[in-house]
Amino acid sequence: EGDSGGTPHWLALWRKNNVPNPPRTHHHHHQKLPRFLALQLQDSTGPRPRRNLSVCPPPAIDSEQEALPGHLRRLRSSRLLPFPMATLHRLAGRGAKRMCLRSVTAAHLAARPFATTCLRKYAAPEPMGTRLIPVDDDFANPNDPYGVTRQLPAAARKSRENSVEDRKVRHYTVNFGPQHPAAHGVLRLILELNGEEIIRADPHVGLLHRGTEKLIEYKTYLQALPYFDRLDYVSMMTNEQCFSLAVEKLLNIEIPDRAKYIRTLFGEITRVLNHLMSVLSHAMDVGALTPFLWGFEEREKLMEFYERVSGARLHAAYVRPGGVHQDIPVGLLDDIYQWATQFGDRIDETEEMLTDNRVWVERLRGVGVISAAEALNLSFTGVMLRGSGVPWDIRKSQPYDAYDKVEFDVPVGTNGDCYDRYLCRMEEFRQSLRIIHQCLNQMPAGPVRVEDYKISPPPRTAMKENMEALIHHFLLYTKGYAVPPGETYSVIEAPKGEMGVYVVSDGSERPYRCHIRAPGFAHLGGFDHVSKGHMLADAVAVIGTMDLVFGEVDR
């Protein structure tokens, strides 16, 4: 015992350290004190009534100063608890009640002898029956069409526990691309597979959509030209050629013969460029790497011809409305002739590697078969149509530029499969070489642009001498030239198929509307029909034979 008032020694010490000079006031003043002070004063004024610990919990007290229960007080008074309050707080996690330090009494034991909460019912696994899509009358139930609640009899359940029907693989849905190396860009296919067989293919396009057609409406006719380079970025000059022919129709002008031959020459060089990329990347997708490396050596030479004639290896902007940008530099025709004489051997080397290769033939023959009627119904053009036996080539049926002055044959397939389309492209290499040789031999002299300074810019020498020529040049490259009102559709035989441009003019310097008909878009639309029933590995072969470039598909 500490002081004479019956206060324990430890409490007097604690009060001395923590509560200096506690005010001894009347009982009704305790309400205005903090809770813990009021409780301490209550302890000092008189004994607290004993509480049934098992029924009524101790009073809620601020966690900063927690009162001790009675049995702790007794323990502390018998000198068994020498540690201060902070240590107890630390041990008890700021609450002595949590340490189960209450006195164990009979009343405490009898308080809750058993749990009074209701029993929890857990969901037991129940056999639900097989989910089957109703394909025949046995499973069709009008009230429950998917067979979710159809309960199987016990005997049938036991007999079918490990049957084939319950373990049957359902249709998988697989995302092919857009990061797949054989997707040739940003192709995304949603393939529905039954095992490895393709049941349905859903191509998702638009990942390279740039709004080209809308952008063209805000540019002059000359400024719109570079957009066409970026459509099919493997065959650049043919895209420019298509747009230039459409604008020339609206302007009602005839370009010089030399410009026509230069366009035809570079149109066929572009066809070789495109088919090299198409055939060799197709071979690489199927597993042959060597032809790809050999062929890109030839592509490099053709890119050099592009650079020498236009200044750019890829986006040339060389073919323009009214002719071509500039004449061929000195010595380029000789180099093209030298390249053309040796390129036939490179084609033969590629054919030695692929045409009779057993793996190549097995992967392509009988894969992606399209009949002539199906190809026409699916709007297939180019090699995709000719491989099915339809001899349709715009260069023959509606010749443009100098194609009516050169001789060539149109290769046509017989079976309509991937192998026939490969053979068509290999033969088109040789026909393009024929056309290149004829263009080199028949190349006329003369101007390469229309000599109308309202449409094509004057030469630099005239600009240095003539003020009027300088004004023409300034207006052409700032304001542009006005095209008479009207509409036209121009189509050419691009390397991938029919490339068409529909231009509407309202008489201003900018096209009112320009729609681009890309061949790859129609080919990709027919992918579902072509690939149905094939294996997943054959999808790569079908994509390769379609020769897809997503600049023109998504536009």
Coordinates of C-alpha atoms in Angstrom, one line a residue:
E1 CA 0.0 0.0 0.0
G2 CA 1.3 3.4 -0.9
D3 CA -0.3 6.4 0.8
S4 CA -2.8 6.4 3.7
G5 CA -5.8 6.5 1.4
G6 CA -5.6 2.8 0.5
T7 CA -4.1 3.6 -3.0
P8 CA -1.6 0.9 -4.1
H9 CA 2.0 2.0 -4.3
W10 CA 2.4 1.4 -8.0
L11 CA -0.7 3.5 -8.8
A12 CA 0.5 6.3 -6.6
L13 CA 3.8 6.2 -8.4
W14 CA 2.2 6.1 -11.8
R15 CA -0.1 8.9 -10.9
K16 CA 2.8 10.9 -9.7
N17 CA 4.7 10.4 -13.0
N18 CA 1.7 10.9 -15.4
V19 CA -0.9 13.1 -13.7
P20 CA 0.7 15.9 -11.8
N21 CA -1.6 17.4 -9.0
P22 CA -4.9 15.8 -10.0
P23 CA -7.7 18.2 -9.0
R24 CA -9.8 16.8 -6.1
T25 CA -13.2 18.2 -7.0
H26 CA -16.8 17.1 -6.6
H27 CA -18.2 14.1 -8.5
H28 CA -20.2 16.2 -11.0
H29 CA -17.0 17.8 -12.2
H30 CA -15.7 14.5 -13.4
Q31 CA -17.9 14.8 -16.5
K32 CA -15.8 17.7 -17.8
L33 CA -12.5 15.8 -17.4
P34 CA -10.9 13.5 -19.9
R35 CA -12.2 10.0 -19.7
F36 CA -9.1 8.4 -18.3
L37 CA -8.7 11.1 -15.6
A38 CA -12.2 10.6 -14.5
L39 CA -11.6 6.9 -14.1
Q40 CA -8.5 7.5 -12.1
L41 CA -10.3 9.8 -9.8
Q42 CA -13.1 7.4 -9.4
D43 CA -10.6 4.7 -8.3
S44 CA -9.2 7.0 -5.7
T45 CA -12.6 8.1 -4.3
G46 CA -14.0 4.7 -3.6
P47 CA -14.1 1.0 -4.5
R48 CA -15.7 0.1 -7.9
P49 CA -18.5 -2.4 -8.0
R50 CA -17.5 -5.9 -9.1
R51 CA -18.5 -6.7 -12.6
N52 CA -19.3 -10.0 -14.1
L53 CA -16.4 -10.3 -16.6
S54 CA -18.1 -13.0 -18.6
V55 CA -21.3 -11.0 -19.3
C56 CA -20.3 -7.4 -19.4
P57 CA -17.0 -6.4 -21.1
P58 CA -14.9 -3.7 -19.4
P59 CA -15.7 -0.1 -20.4
A60 CA -14.3 1.2 -23.6
I61 CA -11.4 3.5 -22.7
D62 CA -9.2 5.6 -24.8
S63 CA -6.3 3.5 -26.2
E64 CA -3.8 6.1 -25.1
Q65 CA -4.3 5.4 -21.3
E66 CA -6.0 2.0 -20.8
A67 CA -7.2 1.1 -17.3
L68 CA -6.1 -2.2 -15.8
P69 CA -8.6 -4.9 -14.9
G70 CA -8.9 -5.9 -11.2
H71 CA -6.8 -9.1 -11.4
L72 CA -4.0 -7.1 -13.0
R73 CA -4.1 -4.6 -10.2
R74 CA -3.9 -7.5 -7.7
L75 CA -0.9 -9.0 -9.6
R76 CA 0.8 -5.6 -9.7
S77 CA 0.2 -5.0 -6.0
S78 CA 1.9 -8.3 -5.1
R79 CA 5.0 -7.1 -7.0
L80 CA 4.6 -9.7 -9.8
L81 CA 4.3 -7.1 -12.5
P82 CA 7.3 -4.8 -12.2
F83 CA 7.1 -3.7 -15.9
P84 CA 5.6 -0.2 -16.6
M85 CA 2.5 0.5 -18.6
A86 CA 4.2 1.2 -21.9
T87 CA 5.8 -2.3 -21.9
L88 CA 2.4 -3.9 -21.4
H89 CA 1.0 -1.8 -24.2
R90 CA 3.8 -2.9 -26.5
L91 CA 3.3 -6.6 -25.6
A92 CA -0.5 -6.4 -25.8
G93 CA -0.7 -4.5 -29.1
R94 CA -2.1 -1.4 -27.3
G95 CA -4.8 -3.5 -25.7
A96 CA -4.3 -5.6 -22.5
K97 CA -7.7 -7.3 -23.1
R98 CA -6.3 -9.1 -26.2
M99 CA -3.7 -11.1 -24.2
C100 CA -6.5 -13.2 -22.6
L101 CA -5.4 -12.0 -19.1
R102 CA -9.0 -12.2 -17.8
S103 CA -9.6 -14.3 -14.7
V104 CA -11.1 -17.7 -15.6
T105 CA -14.2 -18.3 -13.6
A106 CA -17.1 -20.6 -13.8
A107 CA -19.4 -17.8 -15.0
H108 CA -16.8 -17.1 -17.7
L109 CA -16.7 -20.7 -18.9
A110 CA -20.5 -20.9 -18.9
A111 CA -21.0 -17.7 -20.9
R112 CA -20.8 -19.3 -24.5
P113 CA -20.3 -23.0 -24.2
F114 CA -21.1 -23.4 -28.0
A115 CA -21.3 -21.2 -31.1
T116 CA -24.5 -19.3 -31.5
T117 CA -24.0 -18.4 -35.2
C118 CA -26.1 -20.4 -37.7
L119 CA -24.4 -23.3 -39.5
R120 CA -22.8 -22.3 -42.8
K121 CA -23.9 -24.3 -45.8
Y122 CA -21.2 -24.7 -48.4
A123 CA -22.0 -25.3 -52.0
A124 CA -21.5 -29.0 -52.8
P125 CA -20.4 -30.0 -56.3
E126 CA -23.3 -31.5 -58.2
P127 CA -23.3 -33.1 -61.6
M128 CA -24.8 -30.5 -63.9
G129 CA -25.0 -32.4 -67.3
T130 CA -23.0 -31.6 -70.4
R131 CA -23.4 -28.2 -72.1
L132 CA -24.2 -29.0 -75.6
I133 CA -25.3 -26.7 -78.4
P134 CA -28.4 -28.3 -79.8
V135 CA -27.4 -29.5 -83.2
D136 CA -29.9 -32.3 -83.5
D137 CA -33.3 -33.3 -82.0
D138 CA -31.8 -35.5 -79.2
F139 CA -30.5 -32.5 -77.3
A140 CA -33.0 -29.8 -78.4
N141 CA -35.2 -28.7 -75.4
P142 CA -37.3 -25.6 -76.0
N143 CA -37.3 -24.7 -72.3
D144 CA -33.5 -25.3 -71.9
P145 CA -31.9 -24.9 -75.3
Y146 CA -28.3 -25.2 -74.0
G147 CA -28.8 -28.2 -71.8
V148 CA -27.6 -26.5 -68.6
T149 CA -30.1 -28.0 -66.2
R150 CA -30.5 -31.3 -68.0
Q151 CA -29.7 -33.9 -65.3
L152 CA -28.3 -37.2 -66.5
P153 CA -29.6 -40.4 -64.9
A154 CA -27.2 -42.1 -62.5
A155 CA -26.5 -45.1 -64.6
A156 CA -25.7 -43.0 -67.6
R157 CA -23.5 -40.7 -65.5
K158 CA -21.4 -43.7 -64.3
S159 CA -21.1 -45.2 -67.8
R160 CA -20.1 -41.9 -69.4
E161 CA -17.7 -40.8 -66.7
N162 CA -14.6 -41.3 -68.8
S163 CA -16.3 -41.4 -72.2
V164 CA -14.9 -39.7 -75.3
E165 CA -17.9 -37.3 -75.5
D166 CA -17.2 -35.7 -72.2
R167 CA -13.4 -35.3 -72.9
K168 CA -14.1 -34.0 -76.4
V169 CA -12.1 -30.9 -77.4
R170 CA -14.4 -28.0 -78.2
H171 CA -13.7 -25.2 -80.6
Y172 CA -10.8 -23.1 -79.7
T173 CA -10.6 -19.4 -80.5
V174 CA -7.1 -18.3 -81.3
N175 CA -5.6 -14.8 -82.0
F176 CA -3.2 -15.0 -84.9
G177 CA -1.2 -11.8 -84.9
P178 CA -0.8 -8.9 -85.0
Q179 CA 2.7 -9.7 -83.6
H180 CA 3.0 -12.9 -85.6
P181 CA 6.1 -13.0 -87.8
A182 CA 4.1 -14.5 -90.7
A183 CA 1.3 -11.9 -90.4
H184 CA 3.2 -9.5 -92.9
G185 CA 2.5 -6.4 -90.9
V186 CA -0.4 -5.8 -88.6
L187 CA -2.8 -8.6 -89.6
R188 CA -5.0 -9.9 -86.8
L189 CA -7.0 -13.0 -87.4
I190 CA -9.5 -14.5 -84.9
L191 CA -9.4 -18.2 -85.8
E192 CA -12.0 -20.7 -84.6
L193 CA -10.3 -24.1 -84.5
N194 CA -11.6 -27.6 -84.1
G195 CA -8.4 -29.2 -82.9
E196 CA -6.0 -27.8 -85.6
E197 CA -8.6 -27.4 -88.3
I198 CA -9.8 -23.9 -89.1
I199 CA -13.6 -23.7 -88.8
R200 CA -13.9 -19.9 -89.2
A201 CA -11.5 -17.0 -89.7
D202 CA -12.3 -13.4 -88.9
P203 CA -9.8 -10.9 -90.1
H204 CA -9.6 -7.7 -88.1
V205 CA -8.2 -4.8 -90.1
G206 CA -7.6 -1.2 -89.3
L207 CA -4.5 -1.3 -87.1
L208 CA -2.6 0.7 -89.8
H209 CA -5.5 3.0 -90.8
R210 CA -4.3 6.5 -91.3
G211 CA -7.3 8.1 -93.0
T212 CA -5.5 8.5 -96.3
E213 CA -8.6 9.2 -98.3
K214 CA -9.7 12.0 -96.0
L215 CA -6.2 13.6 -95.8
I216 CA -6.1 13.7 -99.7
E217 CA -9.1 16.0 -99.7
Y218 CA -7.2 18.7 -97.8
K219 CA -4.1 18.6 -100.2
T220 CA -3.6 19.8 -103.7
Y221 CA -3.3 17.2 -106.4
L222 CA 0.5 17.3 -106.3
Q223 CA 0.6 17.2 -102.5
A224 CA -1.7 14.2 -102.5
L225 CA 0.8 12.1 -104.6
P226 CA 3.2 11.1 -101.7
Y227 CA 0.2 9.5 -99.9
F228 CA 0.0 6.9 -102.7
D229 CA 3.7 5.9 -102.1
R230 CA 2.7 4.9 -98.6
L231 CA -0.2 2.7 -99.5
D232 CA 1.4 -0.4 -100.9
Y233 CA 4.9 0.4 -99.7
V234 CA 6.4 -2.5 -101.6
S235 CA 5.3 -1.4 -105.1
M236 CA 5.5 2.4 -104.9
M237 CA 5.5 3.7 -108.5
T238 CA 2.5 1.7 -109.6
N239 CA 0.4 3.5 -107.0
E240 CA 1.6 6.9 -108.2
Q241 CA 0.9 5.7 -111.8
C242 CA -2.8 4.9 -110.9
F243 CA -3.4 8.3 -109.4
S244 CA -1.6 10.2 -112.2
L245 CA -3.7 8.4 -114.8
A246 CA -6.9 9.5 -113.0
V247 CA -5.9 13.1 -112.8
E248 CA -4.7 13.1 -116.4
K249 CA -8.2 11.9 -117.5
L250 CA -9.8 14.7 -115.6
L251 CA -7.4 17.2 -117.1
N252 CA -7.9 15.6 -120.6
I253 CA -4.2 15.7 -121.4
E254 CA -1.9 13.3 -123.3
I255 CA 1.6 12.8 -121.9
P256 CA 4.7 12.4 -124.2
D257 CA 5.8 9.0 -125.5
R258 CA 9.1 9.0 -123.6
A259 CA 7.2 9.5 -120.3
K260 CA 4.9 6.6 -121.2
Y261 CA 7.9 4.3 -121.8
I262 CA 9.6 5.4 -118.6
R263 CA 6.4 4.7 -116.6
T264 CA 6.1 1.3 -118.2
L265 CA 9.8 0.5 -117.6
F266 CA 9.6 1.4 -113.9
G267 CA 6.2 -0.2 -113.6
E268 CA 7.8 -3.5 -114.5
I269 CA 10.8 -2.9 -112.3
T270 CA 8.3 -2.3 -109.5
R271 CA 6.5 -5.6 -110.3
V272 CA 9.8 -7.5 -110.0
L273 CA 10.4 -5.7 -106.7
N274 CA 7.0 -6.7 -105.4
H275 CA 7.1 -10.3 -106.5
L276 CA 10.6 -10.7 -105.1
M277 CA 9.3 -9.7 -101.7
S278 CA 6.1 -11.7 -102.1
V279 CA 7.6 -15.1 -103.2
L280 CA 10.7 -15.0 -101.0
S281 CA 8.9 -13.9 -97.8
H282 CA 6.3 -16.6 -98.6
A283 CA 9.2 -19.1 -98.8
M284 CA 10.7 -17.9 -95.5
D285 CA 7.3 -18.3 -93.8
V286 CA 7.1 -21.9 -94.9
G287 CA 10.7 -22.5 -93.8
A288 CA 13.2 -21.8 -96.7
L289 CA 15.5 -18.9 -95.7
T290 CA 18.2 -19.1 -98.4
P291 CA 16.1 -17.8 -101.4
F292 CA 15.1 -14.8 -99.2
L293 CA 18.7 -13.8 -98.7
W294 CA 19.6 -14.3 -102.3
G295 CA 16.6 -12.4 -103.6
F296 CA 17.2 -9.3 -101.4
E297 CA 20.5 -8.9 -103.2
E298 CA 18.5 -8.2 -106.3
R299 CA 16.0 -6.0 -104.6
E300 CA 18.9 -3.8 -103.4
K301 CA 20.0 -3.3 -107.1
L302 CA 16.4 -2.2 -108.0
M303 CA 16.2 0.1 -105.1
E304 CA 19.4 1.7 -106.4
F305 CA 17.7 2.3 -109.7
Y306 CA 14.8 4.0 -107.8
E307 CA 17.3 6.2 -106.0
R308 CA 19.1 7.3 -109.1
V309 CA 16.0 8.3 -111.0
S310 CA 14.1 10.0 -108.1
G311 CA 16.4 10.5 -105.2
A312 CA 14.6 8.2 -102.9
R313 CA 14.9 4.4 -102.4
L314 CA 11.3 3.8 -101.3
H315 CA 8.9 6.7 -101.5
A316 CA 9.9 8.0 -104.9
A317 CA 7.1 10.5 -105.9
Y318 CA 8.5 10.1 -109.4
V319 CA 5.4 9.4 -111.5
R320 CA 3.3 12.6 -111.5
P321 CA 0.3 13.9 -113.3
G322 CA 1.6 15.2 -116.7
G323 CA 4.5 12.7 -117.0
V324 CA 7.4 12.0 -114.7
H325 CA 9.4 14.3 -112.5
Q326 CA 12.7 14.3 -114.4
D327 CA 14.5 12.5 -117.2
I328 CA 16.5 9.4 -116.6
P329 CA 20.1 10.2 -115.7
V330 CA 22.9 9.3 -118.0
G331 CA 24.1 5.7 -117.8
L332 CA 21.0 4.4 -115.9
L333 CA 19.5 2.6 -119.0
D334 CA 22.8 0.8 -119.6
D335 CA 22.9 -0.4 -115.9
I336 CA 19.2 -1.5 -116.1
Y337 CA 20.1 -3.5 -119.3
Q338 CA 23.1 -5.1 -117.5
W339 CA 20.9 -6.1 -114.6
A340 CA 18.2 -7.5 -116.8
T341 CA 20.6 -9.7 -118.7
Q342 CA 21.7 -11.5 -115.5
F343 CA 18.4 -11.5 -113.6
G344 CA 17.1 -14.5 -115.5
D345 CA 19.8 -16.7 -113.9
R346 CA 18.7 -15.5 -110.5
I347 CA 15.1 -16.6 -111.2
D348 CA 16.4 -20.0 -112.3
E349 CA 18.4 -20.3 -109.0
T350 CA 15.3 -19.5 -107.0
E351 CA 13.3 -22.1 -109.0
E352 CA 15.9 -24.7 -108.4
M353 CA 15.6 -24.1 -104.7
L354 CA 11.8 -24.2 -104.5
T355 CA 9.8 -25.5 -107.5
D356 CA 10.8 -29.2 -107.1
N357 CA 11.5 -29.0 -103.4
R358 CA 9.5 -31.8 -101.8
V359 CA 8.6 -29.8 -98.6
W360 CA 7.6 -26.7 -100.6
V361 CA 5.4 -28.7 -102.9
E362 CA 3.8 -30.6 -100.0
R363 CA 3.1 -27.4 -98.2
L364 CA 1.5 -25.6 -101.2
R365 CA -0.1 -28.1 -103.5
G366 CA -3.8 -28.5 -102.8
V367 CA -3.8 -25.7 -100.2
G368 CA -6.0 -22.6 -100.6
V369 CA -7.8 -24.0 -103.6
I370 CA -10.2 -21.4 -105.3
S371 CA -12.2 -22.1 -108.3
A372 CA -12.6 -19.5 -111.1
A373 CA -16.2 -18.8 -110.2
E374 CA -15.4 -18.4 -106.5
A375 CA -12.4 -16.1 -107.3
L376 CA -14.7 -13.9 -109.4
N377 CA -17.4 -13.8 -106.7
L378 CA -14.9 -12.8 -104.1
S379 CA -13.6 -9.9 -106.3
F380 CA -10.1 -11.5 -106.6
T381 CA -7.8 -9.9 -109.1
G382 CA -4.2 -10.2 -110.3
V383 CA -2.4 -13.4 -109.5
M384 CA -5.2 -14.6 -107.1
L385 CA -7.6 -14.6 -110.1
R386 CA -5.1 -15.8 -112.8
G387 CA -4.0 -18.7 -110.6
S388 CA -7.6 -20.0 -110.8
G389 CA -7.5 -20.1 -114.6
V390 CA -9.0 -16.7 -115.5
P391 CA -6.7 -14.9 -118.1
W392 CA -7.6 -11.4 -116.9
D393 CA -4.9 -8.7 -117.0
I394 CA -5.6 -4.9 -117.3
R395 CA -2.4 -4.5 -119.2
K396 CA -3.9 -6.6 -122.0
S397 CA -7.6 -5.8 -121.7
Q398 CA -7.4 -2.0 -121.1
P399 CA -3.8 -1.1 -121.9
Y400 CA -2.4 2.2 -120.5
D401 CA 0.8 4.1 -121.0
A402 CA 3.0 2.0 -123.4
Y403 CA 1.6 -1.5 -122.7
D404 CA -0.1 -1.6 -126.1
K405 CA 3.3 -1.3 -127.8
V406 CA 5.1 -4.2 -126.0
E407 CA 4.5 -7.9 -126.3
F408 CA 4.1 -10.2 -123.3
D409 CA 2.1 -13.2 -122.2
V410 CA -0.3 -13.6 -119.3
P411 CA 0.6 -16.7 -117.2
V412 CA -2.5 -18.6 -116.0
G413 CA -2.8 -21.4 -113.4
T414 CA -4.9 -24.6 -113.7
N415 CA -5.6 -25.8 -110.1
G416 CA -6.2 -22.5 -108.3
D417 CA -4.0 -23.5 -105.3
C418 CA -1.0 -21.8 -103.6
Y419 CA 1.5 -23.7 -105.8
D420 CA -0.1 -22.5 -109.0
R421 CA 0.0 -18.9 -107.8
Y422 CA 3.6 -19.3 -107.0
L423 CA 4.3 -20.6 -110.5
C424 CA 2.4 -17.6 -112.0
R425 CA 4.5 -15.2 -110.1
M426 CA 7.7 -16.9 -111.2
E427 CA 6.6 -16.7 -114.8
E428 CA 5.6 -13.0 -114.4
F429 CA 9.3 -12.4 -113.5
R430 CA 10.2 -13.5 -117.0
Q431 CA 7.4 -11.6 -118.7
S432 CA 8.5 -8.4 -116.8
L433 CA 12.0 -8.9 -118.1
R434 CA 10.6 -9.2 -121.7
I435 CA 8.8 -5.9 -121.2
I436 CA 11.9 -4.2 -119.7
H437 CA 14.1 -5.3 -122.6
Q438 CA 11.5 -4.0 -125.1
C439 CA 11.2 -0.6 -123.3
L440 CA 15.0 -0.2 -123.3
N441 CA 15.2 -1.0 -127.0
Q442 CA 12.2 1.2 -128.0
M443 CA 12.8 4.2 -125.7
P444 CA 12.1 7.3 -127.7
A445 CA 13.7 10.7 -127.3
G446 CA 11.8 13.8 -126.3
P447 CA 10.3 15.5 -123.3
V448 CA 9.2 13.7 -120.2
R449 CA 6.5 16.1 -119.1
V450 CA 3.6 17.9 -120.6
E451 CA 4.8 21.3 -121.9
D452 CA 1.9 23.2 -120.3
Y453 CA 3.3 25.3 -117.5
K454 CA -0.2 25.5 -115.9
I455 CA 0.1 21.8 -115.0
S456 CA 3.8 20.8 -114.9
P457 CA 6.6 23.2 -113.7
P458 CA 8.8 24.9 -116.2
P459 CA 12.5 23.9 -116.4
R460 CA 15.0 25.6 -114.2
T461 CA 16.7 27.3 -117.2
A462 CA 13.4 29.0 -118.1
M463 CA 12.9 30.2 -114.5
K464 CA 16.3 31.9 -114.6
E465 CA 15.4 33.8 -117.8
N466 CA 11.7 34.3 -117.8
M467 CA 9.6 36.0 -115.1
E468 CA 6.4 34.3 -116.2
A469 CA 8.0 30.9 -115.8
L470 CA 9.0 31.8 -112.2
I471 CA 5.4 32.9 -111.5
H472 CA 4.1 29.6 -112.9
H473 CA 6.5 27.6 -110.7
F474 CA 5.5 29.6 -107.6
L475 CA 1.8 29.1 -108.2
L476 CA 2.1 25.4 -109.0
Y477 CA 3.9 24.7 -105.7
T478 CA 1.8 26.9 -103.5
K479 CA -1.7 27.1 -104.8
G480 CA -1.6 24.1 -107.2
Y481 CA -3.5 23.7 -110.5
A482 CA -7.3 23.6 -110.8
V483 CA -8.8 20.5 -112.2
P484 CA -12.1 20.8 -114.2
P485 CA -15.2 19.4 -112.4
G486 CA -16.0 15.8 -113.0
E487 CA -15.4 12.3 -111.8
T488 CA -13.3 9.4 -113.1
Y489 CA -12.2 5.9 -112.2
S490 CA -8.8 4.8 -113.2
V491 CA -7.5 1.3 -112.8
I492 CA -4.2 -0.4 -113.5
E493 CA -2.7 -3.9 -113.1
A494 CA -0.7 -3.4 -109.9
P495 CA 1.6 -6.3 -108.9
K496 CA -1.0 -7.4 -106.3
G497 CA -4.0 -7.0 -108.5
E498 CA -6.3 -4.3 -109.8
M499 CA -5.6 -1.0 -108.1
G500 CA -8.3 1.6 -108.7
V501 CA -8.6 5.3 -107.9
Y502 CA -11.9 7.1 -108.0
V503 CA -11.5 10.9 -108.1
V504 CA -14.3 13.5 -107.9
S505 CA -13.3 17.1 -108.7
D506 CA -15.4 20.2 -108.0
G507 CA -13.3 22.5 -110.1
S508 CA -10.9 23.6 -107.3
E509 CA -7.2 22.8 -106.6
R510 CA -8.1 20.0 -104.2
P511 CA -10.0 16.7 -104.9
Y512 CA -13.5 16.7 -103.6
R513 CA -13.3 12.9 -103.0
C514 CA -10.7 10.3 -103.6
H515 CA -11.5 6.6 -103.1
I516 CA -8.8 4.0 -103.4
R517 CA -9.6 0.4 -104.4
A518 CA -6.8 -1.7 -103.0
P519 CA -6.5 -5.3 -104.2
G520 CA -5.3 -6.7 -100.9
F521 CA -8.5 -5.6 -99.1
A522 CA -10.6 -7.8 -101.3
H523 CA -8.2 -10.7 -101.0
L524 CA -8.1 -10.5 -97.2
G525 CA -11.9 -10.4 -97.2
G526 CA -11.9 -13.8 -98.9
F527 CA -9.5 -15.4 -96.4
D528 CA -12.3 -17.0 -94.4
H529 CA -13.6 -18.8 -97.5
V530 CA -10.1 -19.9 -98.7
S531 CA -8.8 -21.1 -95.3
K532 CA -11.9 -23.0 -94.2
G533 CA -11.1 -26.6 -93.6
H534 CA -7.4 -26.2 -93.6
M535 CA -4.9 -26.8 -90.8
L536 CA -3.6 -23.9 -88.7
A537 CA -0.1 -24.2 -90.3
D538 CA -1.7 -23.8 -93.7
A539 CA -3.0 -20.4 -92.7
V540 CA 0.6 -19.1 -93.0
A541 CA 0.8 -20.5 -96.6
V542 CA -2.5 -18.9 -97.6
I543 CA -1.5 -15.5 -96.1
G544 CA 1.8 -15.6 -98.0
T545 CA 0.2 -16.4 -101.3
M546 CA -2.3 -13.5 -100.9
D547 CA 0.6 -11.1 -100.9
L548 CA -0.8 -8.7 -98.3
V549 CA 0.6 -5.3 -97.4
F550 CA -1.4 -3.4 -94.8
G551 CA -0.6 0.0 -96.0
E552 CA -3.1 -0.5 -98.8
V553 CA -5.5 -2.8 -96.9
D554 CA -6.1 -0.3 -94.0
R555 CA -5.5 2.9 -96.0

